[in-house]
XYZ file of C-alpha atoms in Angstrom:
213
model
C -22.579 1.232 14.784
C -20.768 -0.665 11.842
C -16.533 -1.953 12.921
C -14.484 0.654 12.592
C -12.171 0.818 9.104
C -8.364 0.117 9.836
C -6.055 2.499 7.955
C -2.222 1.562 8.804
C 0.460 3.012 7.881
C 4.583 2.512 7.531
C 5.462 5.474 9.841
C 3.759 8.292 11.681
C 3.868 11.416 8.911
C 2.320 8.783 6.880
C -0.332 8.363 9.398
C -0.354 12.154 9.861
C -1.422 12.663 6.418
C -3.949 10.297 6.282
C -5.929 11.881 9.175
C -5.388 15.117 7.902
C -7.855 14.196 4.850
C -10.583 12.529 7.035
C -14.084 13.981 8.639
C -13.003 14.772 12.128
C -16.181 13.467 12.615
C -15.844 9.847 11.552
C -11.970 9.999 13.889
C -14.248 10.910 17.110
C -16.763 8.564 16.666
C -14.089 5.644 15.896
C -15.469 5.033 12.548
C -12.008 4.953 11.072
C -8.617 4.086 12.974
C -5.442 5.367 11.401
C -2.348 3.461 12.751
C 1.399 3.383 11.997
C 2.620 -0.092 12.383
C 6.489 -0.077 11.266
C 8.688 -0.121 7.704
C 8.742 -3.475 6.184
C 6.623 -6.200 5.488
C 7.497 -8.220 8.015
C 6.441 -5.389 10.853
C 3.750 -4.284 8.863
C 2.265 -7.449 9.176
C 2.801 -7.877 12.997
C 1.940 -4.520 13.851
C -1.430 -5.233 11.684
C -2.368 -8.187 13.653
C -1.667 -6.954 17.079
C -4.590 -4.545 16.197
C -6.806 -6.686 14.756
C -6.197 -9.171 17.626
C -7.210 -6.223 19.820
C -10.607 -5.362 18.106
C -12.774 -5.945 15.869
C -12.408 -3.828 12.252
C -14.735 -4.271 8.943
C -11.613 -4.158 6.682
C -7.934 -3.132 6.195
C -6.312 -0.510 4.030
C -2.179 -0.298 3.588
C -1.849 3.482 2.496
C 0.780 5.747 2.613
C 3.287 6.816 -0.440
C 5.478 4.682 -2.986
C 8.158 4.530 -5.692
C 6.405 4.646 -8.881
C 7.695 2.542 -12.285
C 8.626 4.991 -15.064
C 5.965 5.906 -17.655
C 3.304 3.832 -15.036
C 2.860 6.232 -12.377
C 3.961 9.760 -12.258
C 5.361 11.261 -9.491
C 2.700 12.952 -7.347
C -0.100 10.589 -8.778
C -2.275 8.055 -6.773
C -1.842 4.351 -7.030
C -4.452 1.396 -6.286
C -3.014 -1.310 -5.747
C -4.952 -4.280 -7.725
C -3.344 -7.314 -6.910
C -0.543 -6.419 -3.110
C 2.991 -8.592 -4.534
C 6.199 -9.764 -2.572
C 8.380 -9.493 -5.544
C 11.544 -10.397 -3.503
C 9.799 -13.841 -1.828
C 11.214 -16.105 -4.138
C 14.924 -17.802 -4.508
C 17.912 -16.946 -6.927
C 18.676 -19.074 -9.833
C 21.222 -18.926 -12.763
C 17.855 -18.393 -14.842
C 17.144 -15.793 -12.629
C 14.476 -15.233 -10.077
C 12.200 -18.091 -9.055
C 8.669 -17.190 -7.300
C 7.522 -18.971 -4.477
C 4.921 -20.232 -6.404
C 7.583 -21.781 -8.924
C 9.089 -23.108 -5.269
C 6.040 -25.019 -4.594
C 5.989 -23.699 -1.225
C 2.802 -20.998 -1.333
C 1.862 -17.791 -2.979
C 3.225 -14.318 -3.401
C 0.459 -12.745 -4.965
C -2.592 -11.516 -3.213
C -5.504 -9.671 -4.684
C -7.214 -6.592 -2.883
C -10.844 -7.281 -2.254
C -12.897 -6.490 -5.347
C -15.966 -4.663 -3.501
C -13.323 -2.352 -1.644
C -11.322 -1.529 -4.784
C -14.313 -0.500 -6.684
C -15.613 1.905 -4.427
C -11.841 3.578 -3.667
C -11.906 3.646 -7.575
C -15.062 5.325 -8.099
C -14.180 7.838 -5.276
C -10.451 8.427 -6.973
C -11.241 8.205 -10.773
C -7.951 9.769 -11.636
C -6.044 6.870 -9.522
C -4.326 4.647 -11.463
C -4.901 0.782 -10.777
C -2.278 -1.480 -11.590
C 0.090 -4.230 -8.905
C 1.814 -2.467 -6.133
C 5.202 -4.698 -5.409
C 6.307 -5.331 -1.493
C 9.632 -5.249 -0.911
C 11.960 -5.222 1.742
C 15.048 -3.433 0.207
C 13.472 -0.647 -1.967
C 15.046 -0.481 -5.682
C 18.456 1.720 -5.809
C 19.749 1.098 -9.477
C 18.169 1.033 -12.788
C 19.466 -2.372 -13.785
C 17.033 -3.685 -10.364
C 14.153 -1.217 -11.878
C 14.298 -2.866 -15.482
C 14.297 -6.327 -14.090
C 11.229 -5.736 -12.003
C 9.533 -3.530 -14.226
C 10.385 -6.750 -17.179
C 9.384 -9.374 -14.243
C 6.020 -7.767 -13.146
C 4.958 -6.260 -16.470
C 1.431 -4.915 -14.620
C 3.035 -3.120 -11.728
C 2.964 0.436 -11.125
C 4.454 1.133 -7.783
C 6.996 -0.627 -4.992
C 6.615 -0.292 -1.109
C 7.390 -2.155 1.511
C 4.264 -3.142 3.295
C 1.222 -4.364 1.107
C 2.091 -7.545 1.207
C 2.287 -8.085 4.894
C -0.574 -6.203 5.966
C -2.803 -8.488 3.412
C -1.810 -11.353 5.064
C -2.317 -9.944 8.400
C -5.752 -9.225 7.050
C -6.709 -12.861 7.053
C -9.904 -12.122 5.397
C -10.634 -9.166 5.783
C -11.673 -6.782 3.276
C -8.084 -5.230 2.039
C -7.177 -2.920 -0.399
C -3.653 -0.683 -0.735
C -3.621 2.993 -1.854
C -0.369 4.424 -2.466
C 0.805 8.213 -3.538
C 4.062 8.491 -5.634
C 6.878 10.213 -3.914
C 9.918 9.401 -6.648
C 10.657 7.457 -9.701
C 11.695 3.814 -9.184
C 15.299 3.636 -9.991
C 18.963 5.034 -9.226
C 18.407 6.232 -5.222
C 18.527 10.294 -5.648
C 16.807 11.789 -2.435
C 17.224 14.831 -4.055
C 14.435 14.030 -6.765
C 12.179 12.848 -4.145
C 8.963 15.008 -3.425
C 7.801 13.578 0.019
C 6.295 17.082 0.522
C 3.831 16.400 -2.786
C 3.217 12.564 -2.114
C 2.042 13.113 1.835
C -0.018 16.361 0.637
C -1.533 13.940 -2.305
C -2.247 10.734 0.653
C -4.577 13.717 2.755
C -6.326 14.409 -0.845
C -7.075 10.543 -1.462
C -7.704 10.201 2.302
C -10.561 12.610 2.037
C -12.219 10.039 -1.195
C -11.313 6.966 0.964
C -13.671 8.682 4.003
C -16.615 9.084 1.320
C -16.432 5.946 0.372
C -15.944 3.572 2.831
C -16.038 5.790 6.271
């Protein structure tokens, strides 16, 4: 029998949904593991590689659901992350934000593995593909929406954990798969449709299971 898949997650109702989409089947035989591992990229990526110091996995999907960038991603829609960003690893500067690249001191930018993001694409043909941005404080003002939106002109979403679970990947197949919960801009928890985005992770779980369970 192949490594299992590794499917982690931010929290548990995350995780919950995820599971809810797969084959039973492929849970009992330990073809997939499903695994919360903390908010953040920083936890995301330790709680990543505690389990893949543990055992042995065949690849590594981020999922669970996102802020999506006006007129990019809709709320409710699916997201595929193309290229897994820290958009907030950088330094200030009175010309504005400087990248760590522009720092000299490494990369911010990591790609999901093309093999992996074809298939989840051809099993979700109505997901949209675009960069997913990691951040650790989540955007609460329009004026922080326009300057990412400006900054990262091919992003479609912001979470908080991409980024770290990549690197915790170390190799390892990865890909990210987001649902939209709420428009990226002024905080309003009132707009937010957690309900719709969790119910829309178990619908793209259930394609994820085809094609790579």
């Amino acid at each position: 029998m192949p490594d299992p898949l590794l499917v982690v997650t931010a929290v548990a109702a995350e995780a919950d949904a995820v599971r809810a989409g797969a084959d039973p089947r492929h849970l009992d035989a330990r073809q997939i593991v499903v695994a919360p591992v903390g908010v953040g990229p920083a936890a995301a990526a330790a709680g990543t590689a505690r389990l893949l110091a543990t055992a042995r996995y065949r690849a590594v999907v981020s999922a669970g659901i996102a802020g999506g960038f006006a007129g990019r991603a809709p709320v409710g829609g699916t997201v595929l992350a193309a290229r897994s960003i820290a958009a907030d690893l950088g330094a200030e500067s009175p010309a504005g934000f400087l990248a760590i690249e522009e720092l000299g001191f490494g990369t911010s930018v990591l790609p999901a593995d093309p093999d992996l993001l074809t298939r989840l694409s051809t099993a979700l043909p109505g997901a949209i593909v675009g960069d997913v941005l990691t951040l650790a404080t989540v955007t609460g003002t329009a004026a922080t929406a326009t300057a990412l939106a400006e900054r990262h002109p091919g992003a479609v979403a912001e979470a908080m954990e991409g980024f770290g679970v990549a690197v915790a990947a170390a190799g390892l197949p990865f890909a990210e798969l987001r649902t939209i919960s709420n428009p990226i801009g002024p905080r309003d928890r009132g707009s937010w449709r957690l309900k719709e985005a969790l119910e829309a992770l178990s619908t793209a779980s259930a394609a994820l299971w085809k094609s790579c369970g």
